[in-house]
Short mmCIF file of C-alpha atoms and ligand atoms in Angstrom, two decimals:
data_model
loop_
_atom_site.label_atom_id
_atom_site.label_comp_id
_atom_site.label_asym_id
_atom_site.label_seq_id
_atom_site.Cartn_x
_atom_site.Cartn_y
_atom_site.Cartn_z
CA UNK A 356 -39.20 -0.97 5.03
CA UNK A 357 -36.83 -3.54 3.26
CA UNK A 358 -33.05 -2.79 4.25
CA UNK A 359 -31.29 -1.43 1.26
CA UNK A 360 -28.87 -4.10 -0.21
CA UNK A 361 -25.15 -4.34 -0.40
CA UNK A 362 -21.96 -6.25 -1.55
CA UNK A 363 -19.16 -6.90 0.30
CA UNK A 364 -16.90 -8.10 -2.18
CA UNK A 365 -14.37 -10.29 -0.20
CA UNK A 366 -14.44 -11.81 2.90
CA UNK A 367 -13.81 -9.77 6.09
CA UNK A 368 -14.12 -9.85 9.80
CA UNK A 369 -17.60 -11.91 10.79
CA UNK A 370 -17.96 -8.90 13.37
CA UNK A 371 -18.50 -6.50 10.77
CA UNK A 372 -20.34 -8.36 8.23
CA UNK A 373 -23.00 -8.76 11.50
CA UNK A 374 -22.60 -4.84 12.00
CA UNK A 375 -23.44 -4.11 8.25
CA UNK A 376 -26.58 -6.60 9.01
CA UNK A 377 -27.91 -4.48 11.32
CA UNK A 378 -28.24 -1.97 8.29
CA UNK A 379 -28.39 -3.57 5.24
CA UNK A 380 -29.42 -6.69 3.28
CA UNK A 381 -26.47 -7.86 2.57
CA UNK A 382 -24.95 -10.30 -0.04
CA UNK A 383 -21.48 -11.08 1.42
CA UNK A 384 -18.46 -12.81 -0.21
CA UNK A 385 -17.24 -14.78 2.62
CA UNK A 386 -15.93 -17.77 0.59
CA UNK A 387 -13.41 -15.25 -0.45
CA UNK A 388 -13.77 -16.15 -4.34
CA UNK A 389 -12.43 -13.61 -6.55
CA UNK A 390 -14.89 -11.80 -8.43
CA UNK A 391 -14.07 -11.43 -12.23
CA UNK A 392 -15.58 -8.24 -13.76
CA UNK A 393 -18.60 -10.28 -14.83
CA UNK A 394 -19.46 -11.86 -11.86
CA UNK A 395 -18.79 -8.72 -10.12
CA UNK A 396 -21.55 -7.20 -12.20
CA UNK A 397 -23.58 -9.72 -11.77
CA UNK A 398 -23.33 -9.90 -7.72
CA UNK A 399 -24.02 -5.98 -7.87
CA UNK A 400 -27.64 -5.76 -9.57
CA UNK A 401 -29.96 -4.29 -7.19
CA UNK A 402 -27.07 -3.09 -4.75
CA UNK A 403 -26.61 0.63 -3.46
CA UNK A 404 -23.24 -0.52 -1.99
CA UNK A 405 -20.24 -2.11 -2.19
CA UNK A 406 -17.73 -2.71 -0.02
CA UNK A 407 -14.46 -3.38 -2.03
CA UNK A 408 -10.63 -3.94 -1.33
CA UNK A 409 -8.14 -3.03 -3.30
CA UNK A 410 -8.52 -6.19 -5.72
CA UNK A 411 -12.20 -5.23 -6.91
CA UNK A 412 -11.52 -2.52 -10.08
CA UNK A 413 -13.88 -0.09 -10.28
CA UNK A 414 -14.22 1.79 -13.80
CA UNK A 415 -17.18 2.83 -16.05
CA UNK A 416 -18.10 -0.59 -17.22
CA UNK A 417 -18.71 -1.96 -14.16
CA UNK A 418 -20.82 1.77 -12.61
CA UNK A 419 -22.71 1.41 -15.97
CA UNK A 420 -23.69 -1.70 -15.63
CA UNK A 421 -25.05 -0.98 -12.19
CA UNK A 422 -27.13 1.96 -12.57
CA UNK A 423 -28.11 1.07 -8.76
CA UNK A 424 -24.96 1.79 -7.07
CA UNK A 425 -24.33 4.71 -4.84
CA UNK A 426 -21.43 4.57 -2.88
CA UNK A 427 -18.08 2.13 -3.57
CA UNK A 428 -16.02 1.91 0.07
CA UNK A 429 -12.92 0.48 -0.11
CA UNK A 430 -10.77 -0.48 2.71
CA UNK A 431 -7.51 0.65 1.86
CA UNK A 432 -6.46 4.01 1.91
CA UNK A 433 -5.17 3.45 -1.86
CA UNK A 434 -8.15 3.91 -4.33
CA UNK A 435 -6.13 3.18 -7.94
CA UNK A 436 -8.42 0.35 -8.27
CA UNK A 437 -11.31 3.22 -8.36
CA UNK A 438 -12.36 5.33 -11.86
CA UNK A 439 -12.62 8.24 -9.28
CA UNK A 440 -14.00 10.41 -12.60
CA UNK A 441 -16.24 7.71 -14.02
CA UNK A 442 -17.75 7.66 -10.14
CA UNK A 443 -17.71 11.51 -10.32
CA UNK A 444 -19.40 11.47 -13.81
CA UNK A 445 -22.08 8.33 -12.38
CA UNK A 446 -23.12 9.99 -9.53
CA UNK A 447 -21.32 7.53 -7.42
CA UNK A 448 -19.66 8.38 -3.84
CA UNK A 449 -15.99 6.98 -3.86
CA UNK A 450 -14.28 6.64 0.00
CA UNK A 451 -11.13 5.15 1.26
CA UNK A 452 -10.06 4.13 4.20
CA UNK A 453 -6.86 6.73 5.11
CA UNK A 454 -5.50 7.18 8.77
CA UNK A 455 -6.50 4.16 10.71
CA UNK A 456 -3.71 2.37 9.17
CA UNK A 457 -1.00 5.32 9.07
CA UNK A 458 1.14 3.87 11.98
CA UNK A 459 0.66 -0.15 11.39
CA UNK A 460 2.30 0.35 8.00
CA UNK A 461 5.18 2.86 8.69
CA UNK A 462 6.04 0.33 11.28
CA UNK A 463 5.78 -2.10 8.75
CA UNK A 464 7.88 -0.13 6.21
CA UNK A 465 10.30 -0.07 9.06
CA UNK A 466 10.71 -3.84 9.57
CA UNK A 467 11.16 -4.37 6.24
CA UNK A 468 13.81 -1.75 6.08
CA UNK A 469 15.49 -3.49 8.52
CA UNK A 470 14.62 -6.71 7.42
CA UNK A 471 16.65 -5.88 3.94
CA UNK A 472 19.73 -4.05 5.26
CA UNK A 473 20.46 -6.53 8.06
CA UNK A 474 19.42 -9.47 5.51
CA UNK A 475 17.15 -11.36 7.96
CA UNK A 476 15.55 -13.72 5.59
CA UNK A 477 18.33 -14.05 3.45
CA UNK A 478 20.85 -15.21 6.42
CA UNK A 479 17.46 -17.24 8.25
CA UNK A 480 16.92 -19.47 4.63
CA UNK A 481 20.48 -20.25 4.95
CA UNK A 482 20.14 -21.19 8.76
CA UNK A 483 17.42 -23.35 7.64
CA UNK A 484 19.08 -25.32 4.61
CA UNK A 485 21.71 -26.31 7.36
CA UNK A 486 24.62 -24.46 5.15
CA UNK A 487 25.83 -22.67 9.02
CA UNK A 488 29.05 -24.68 9.86
CA UNK A 489 30.95 -21.61 11.43
CA UNK A 490 30.75 -17.99 12.19
CA UNK A 491 32.90 -15.94 9.92
CA UNK A 492 33.71 -12.20 9.78
CA UNK A 493 31.41 -10.99 6.84
CA UNK A 494 28.63 -13.24 7.22
CA UNK A 495 25.18 -11.42 6.09
CA UNK A 496 27.38 -8.57 6.80
CA UNK A 497 24.82 -5.79 5.70
CA UNK A 498 24.17 -2.37 5.92
CA UNK A 499 23.61 0.21 9.48
CA UNK A 500 20.53 1.73 10.05
CA UNK A 501 21.44 4.21 12.80
CA UNK A 502 23.06 7.20 11.47
CA UNK A 503 22.59 6.66 7.81
CA UNK A 504 20.41 8.76 5.50
CA UNK A 505 17.34 8.02 4.68
CA UNK A 506 15.42 8.80 1.43
CA UNK A 507 11.31 8.68 1.72
CA UNK A 508 9.71 9.06 -1.74
CA UNK A 509 6.07 10.14 -1.02
CA UNK A 510 5.53 12.12 2.00
CA UNK A 511 1.72 11.71 3.02
CA UNK A 512 1.07 10.41 5.99
CA UNK A 513 2.91 7.22 6.47
CA UNK A 514 5.86 8.86 5.25
CA UNK A 515 5.99 11.02 7.63
CA UNK A 516 5.49 8.21 10.04
CA UNK A 517 8.43 6.27 8.55
CA UNK A 518 10.24 9.75 8.66
CA UNK A 519 9.86 10.06 12.53
CA UNK A 520 10.80 6.39 13.01
CA UNK A 521 14.21 7.38 11.23
CA UNK A 522 14.31 10.47 12.75
CA UNK A 523 13.57 10.25 16.11
CA UNK A 524 14.58 6.55 16.65
CA UNK A 525 17.39 5.73 14.82
CA UNK A 526 19.21 9.13 14.68
CA UNK A 527 18.83 8.87 11.08
CA UNK A 528 19.64 11.75 8.29
CA UNK A 529 15.81 12.10 6.63
CA UNK A 530 15.57 13.19 2.96
CA UNK A 531 12.48 12.88 0.80
CA UNK A 532 10.88 13.76 -2.16
CA UNK A 533 7.35 14.66 -2.93
CA UNK A 534 5.18 16.47 -5.16
CA UNK A 535 5.10 19.61 -2.11
CA UNK A 536 7.36 20.46 -0.13
CA UNK A 537 5.90 20.34 3.53
CA UNK A 538 5.24 22.91 5.81
CA UNK A 539 8.11 23.87 8.20
CA UNK A 540 6.28 22.68 11.27
CA UNK A 541 5.90 19.45 9.73
CA UNK A 542 9.46 19.26 8.37
CA UNK A 543 10.67 20.14 11.98
CA UNK A 544 7.99 16.97 13.60
CA UNK A 545 9.89 14.73 10.87
CA UNK A 546 13.45 16.18 10.82
CA UNK A 547 13.56 15.71 7.14
CA UNK A 548 14.73 18.10 4.71
CA UNK A 549 13.51 18.42 1.63
CA UNK A 550 15.69 17.38 -1.56
CA UNK A 551 15.16 17.32 -5.81
CA UNK A 552 14.37 13.08 -6.67
CA UNK A 553 17.95 12.75 -8.47
CA UNK A 554 19.79 14.06 -5.31
CA UNK A 555 17.89 11.56 -2.99
CA UNK A 556 18.48 8.80 -5.01
CA UNK A 557 21.95 9.51 -5.19
CA UNK A 558 22.67 10.28 -1.76
CA UNK A 559 20.57 7.70 0.30
CA UNK A 560 21.66 4.97 2.12
CA UNK A 561 18.01 3.55 2.25
CA UNK A 562 15.40 4.60 -0.27
CA UNK A 563 11.34 3.98 0.92
CA UNK A 564 8.85 4.61 -1.49
CA UNK A 565 5.50 5.54 -0.11
CA UNK A 566 3.36 7.09 -3.40
CA UNK A 567 0.19 6.23 -4.13
CA UNK A 568 0.32 4.60 -7.45
CA UNK A 569 -0.65 7.03 -10.90
CA UNK A 570 -0.23 6.79 -14.24
CA UNK A 571 2.38 9.96 -13.46
CA UNK A 572 4.13 7.73 -10.48
CA UNK A 573 3.86 4.17 -12.96
CA UNK A 574 8.02 3.08 -12.81
CA UNK A 575 9.00 6.40 -10.49
CA UNK A 576 11.54 3.54 -9.79
CA UNK A 577 13.08 2.10 -13.17
CA UNK A 578 16.99 1.36 -14.70
CA UNK A 579 17.54 5.08 -15.09
CA UNK A 580 16.93 5.59 -11.26
CA UNK A 581 18.54 2.64 -10.19
CA UNK A 582 21.47 3.37 -11.53
CA UNK A 583 21.46 6.33 -9.57
CA UNK A 584 21.53 4.98 -6.40
CA UNK A 585 24.72 4.21 -4.52
CA UNK A 586 25.73 0.51 -4.86
CA UNK A 587 25.49 -0.16 -1.28
CA UNK A 588 21.87 1.17 -0.92
CA UNK A 589 18.88 -0.57 0.15
CA UNK A 590 15.14 0.05 -1.92
CA UNK A 591 11.97 -0.33 0.00
CA UNK A 592 8.76 -0.46 -1.69
CA UNK A 593 5.80 -0.83 0.30
CA UNK A 594 3.81 2.12 -1.88
CA UNK A 595 2.28 0.09 -4.66
CA UNK A 596 2.83 -2.56 -7.44
CA UNK A 597 4.16 -0.52 -10.58
CA UNK A 598 5.49 1.96 -8.78
CA UNK A 599 8.92 0.15 -9.32
CA UNK A 600 9.89 -1.80 -12.54
CA UNK A 601 10.35 -4.81 -11.19
CA UNK A 602 11.96 -6.59 -14.03
CA UNK A 603 14.69 -3.79 -14.22
CA UNK A 604 15.41 -3.69 -10.26
CA UNK A 605 15.46 -7.63 -10.58
CA UNK A 606 18.67 -6.75 -13.04
CA UNK A 607 20.15 -4.42 -10.51
CA UNK A 608 19.75 -6.79 -7.92
CA UNK A 609 21.51 -9.80 -9.46
CA UNK A 610 23.91 -7.05 -10.99
CA UNK A 611 24.31 -5.75 -7.63
CA UNK A 612 24.20 -2.28 -8.65
CA UNK A 613 21.94 -2.05 -5.60
CA UNK A 614 22.69 -3.98 -2.34
CA UNK A 615 19.40 -4.96 -1.65
CA UNK A 616 15.20 -4.35 -1.92
CA UNK A 617 12.48 -5.49 0.47
CA UNK A 618 9.20 -5.37 -1.52
CA UNK A 619 5.69 -5.43 -0.22
CA UNK A 620 3.93 -5.21 -3.16
CA UNK A 621 4.42 -6.27 -7.05
CA UNK A 622 3.56 -5.36 -10.34
CA UNK A 623 0.58 -7.95 -11.28
CA UNK A 624 0.15 -9.48 -8.07
CA UNK A 625 -0.55 -11.64 -6.61
CA UNK A 626 2.11 -12.96 -9.41
CA UNK A 627 5.60 -12.04 -8.78
CA UNK A 628 8.13 -11.81 -11.49
CA UNK A 629 10.22 -14.77 -11.74
CA UNK A 630 13.43 -13.34 -11.60
CA UNK A 631 12.71 -11.56 -8.29
CA UNK A 632 12.06 -14.82 -6.80
CA UNK A 633 15.78 -16.17 -7.66
CA UNK A 634 17.88 -13.42 -6.59
CA UNK A 635 18.79 -13.76 -3.14
CA UNK A 636 19.28 -10.24 -2.11
CA UNK A 637 16.06 -9.10 -1.55
CA UNK A 638 12.64 -9.30 1.22
CA UNK A 639 9.68 -10.64 -0.01
CA UNK A 640 6.36 -10.23 1.34
CA UNK A 641 2.56 -10.46 0.37
CA UNK A 642 1.34 -7.10 0.34
CA UNK A 643 1.09 -7.25 4.62
CA UNK A 644 2.11 -3.81 5.49
CA UNK A 645 -1.49 -3.04 7.17
CA UNK A 646 -1.59 -6.46 8.58
CA UNK A 647 -2.48 -6.53 12.00
CA UNK A 648 -5.79 -7.85 13.78
CA UNK A 649 -6.41 -4.01 15.32
CA UNK A 650 -5.32 -2.33 12.48
CA UNK A 651 -6.96 -4.39 9.80
CA UNK A 652 -10.55 -4.59 11.72
CA UNK A 653 -10.13 -0.34 12.08
CA UNK A 654 -10.25 -0.80 7.80
CA UNK A 655 -13.15 -2.55 7.96
CA UNK A 656 -14.80 -0.81 10.05
CA UNK A 657 -13.92 2.37 8.76
CA UNK A 658 -15.17 0.98 5.16
CA UNK A 659 -18.65 0.26 7.17
CA UNK A 660 -19.08 3.60 8.34
CA UNK A 661 -18.94 5.24 5.48
CA UNK A 662 -21.28 2.86 3.56
CA UNK A 663 -23.76 3.47 6.91
CA UNK A 664 -23.00 7.15 6.76
CA UNK A 665 -23.78 7.96 3.29
CA UNK A 666 -26.57 5.49 2.60
CA UNK A 667 -28.61 5.99 5.72
CA UNK A 668 -27.45 9.99 6.51
CA UNK A 669 -25.50 11.33 4.03
CA UNK A 670 -22.39 11.42 5.70
CA UNK A 671 -19.15 9.40 4.71
CA UNK A 672 -16.35 9.56 7.15
CA UNK A 673 -13.65 10.29 4.55
CA UNK A 674 -14.97 10.57 1.08
CA UNK A 675 -12.77 11.05 -2.14
CA UNK A 676 -15.03 12.68 -4.94
CA UNK A 677 -18.00 14.18 -2.74
CA UNK A 678 -16.89 18.13 -3.83
CA UNK A 679 -17.50 16.41 -7.20
CA UNK A 680 -21.01 14.78 -6.86
CA UNK A 681 -22.32 17.95 -5.01
CA UNK A 682 -20.47 20.68 -7.60
CA UNK A 683 -22.61 19.00 -10.15
CA UNK A 684 -25.46 17.78 -7.73
CA UNK A 685 -24.84 14.83 -9.30
CA UNK A 686 -25.29 12.45 -6.27
CA UNK A 687 -28.18 9.67 -6.57
C1 8YV B 891 -5.00 -3.13 1.94
C2 8YV B 891 -3.25 -0.94 1.21
O1 8YV B 891 -4.53 -4.53 2.83
O2 8YV B 891 -4.42 0.85 1.88
C3 8YV B 891 -4.00 -0.17 1.17
O3 8YV B 891 -4.03 0.87 0.61
O4 8YV B 891 -2.77 -1.46 0.20
C4 8YV B 891 -3.57 -2.29 1.96
O5 8YV B 891 -3.54 -1.92 3.04
C5 8YV B 891 -5.14 -3.52 0.59
O6 8YV B 891 -4.95 -2.78 -0.29
C6 8YV B 891 -6.32 -4.25 0.57
O7 8YV B 891 -7.61 -3.32 0.81
#
């Protein structure tokens, strides 16, 4: 019997391609050319599954043009590149890649927080430029991490990981804001206290954003929110571009209305707002929070587990809309 056909839409680990080839006829984009919508649709013809990353948008147009498609497996915990409602309506399963990246991403949130608060990249640029000629009392003096107040917006798995690192590792006073308050046991494990968004913005020394992107979370931080923050505070975004109004942030940084920012994600990335490139008090990284070799491999394997599990045994590991498909008896 011929193997079912799938598309791997971006370059991934060769060993993961080899694994998928045991189960499927794999069309893989190992050249890693970004596929626009028409190219994606063309490559998806006759495919029952697609392995995506956050870069490929799967919407109603794509689904209508690819009637053979049964599953879209995202190698990312965030899935704002998927129109899940359209997938449910089309009887297509959506899966994401949670959990395997939680600790790695929380580590990076902390790395960015520390680099920002202690002005690591700004001072390195100064040194590399040959500008370091003498010690001075306030040279690159930043803000403390230990004993300070850490405010986390979005207290899912990654937010909790950051809270634990802050509370237990650095003796920080942790406050959080979330759609819902955590159970008392989780709050105790994280040593975190629930507060309103305004109180968090007014009191935190470091604000870390870890909310999923949606229409509701668009510009969670804009000019009004930045104005509430302390002039000594730092803002860290490891969530998604669009959670922060990057233009407003660049103004706040330039005018020193907040101390500094650490950004791993950007509105319209890989483009970066040009004003963010010219302000000194910002640490910029190219969406690498989950980028360790073991974690990226685990994410790719989880996306593969979903493709194999669903297409061979109707058993996806981390489905997003299985209940919707089952309720409507829609699964293809
Ligand atoms: C991915 C991410 O690297 O998992 C997520 O949601 O943002 C990152 O870990 C990126 O989306 C590529 O798939």
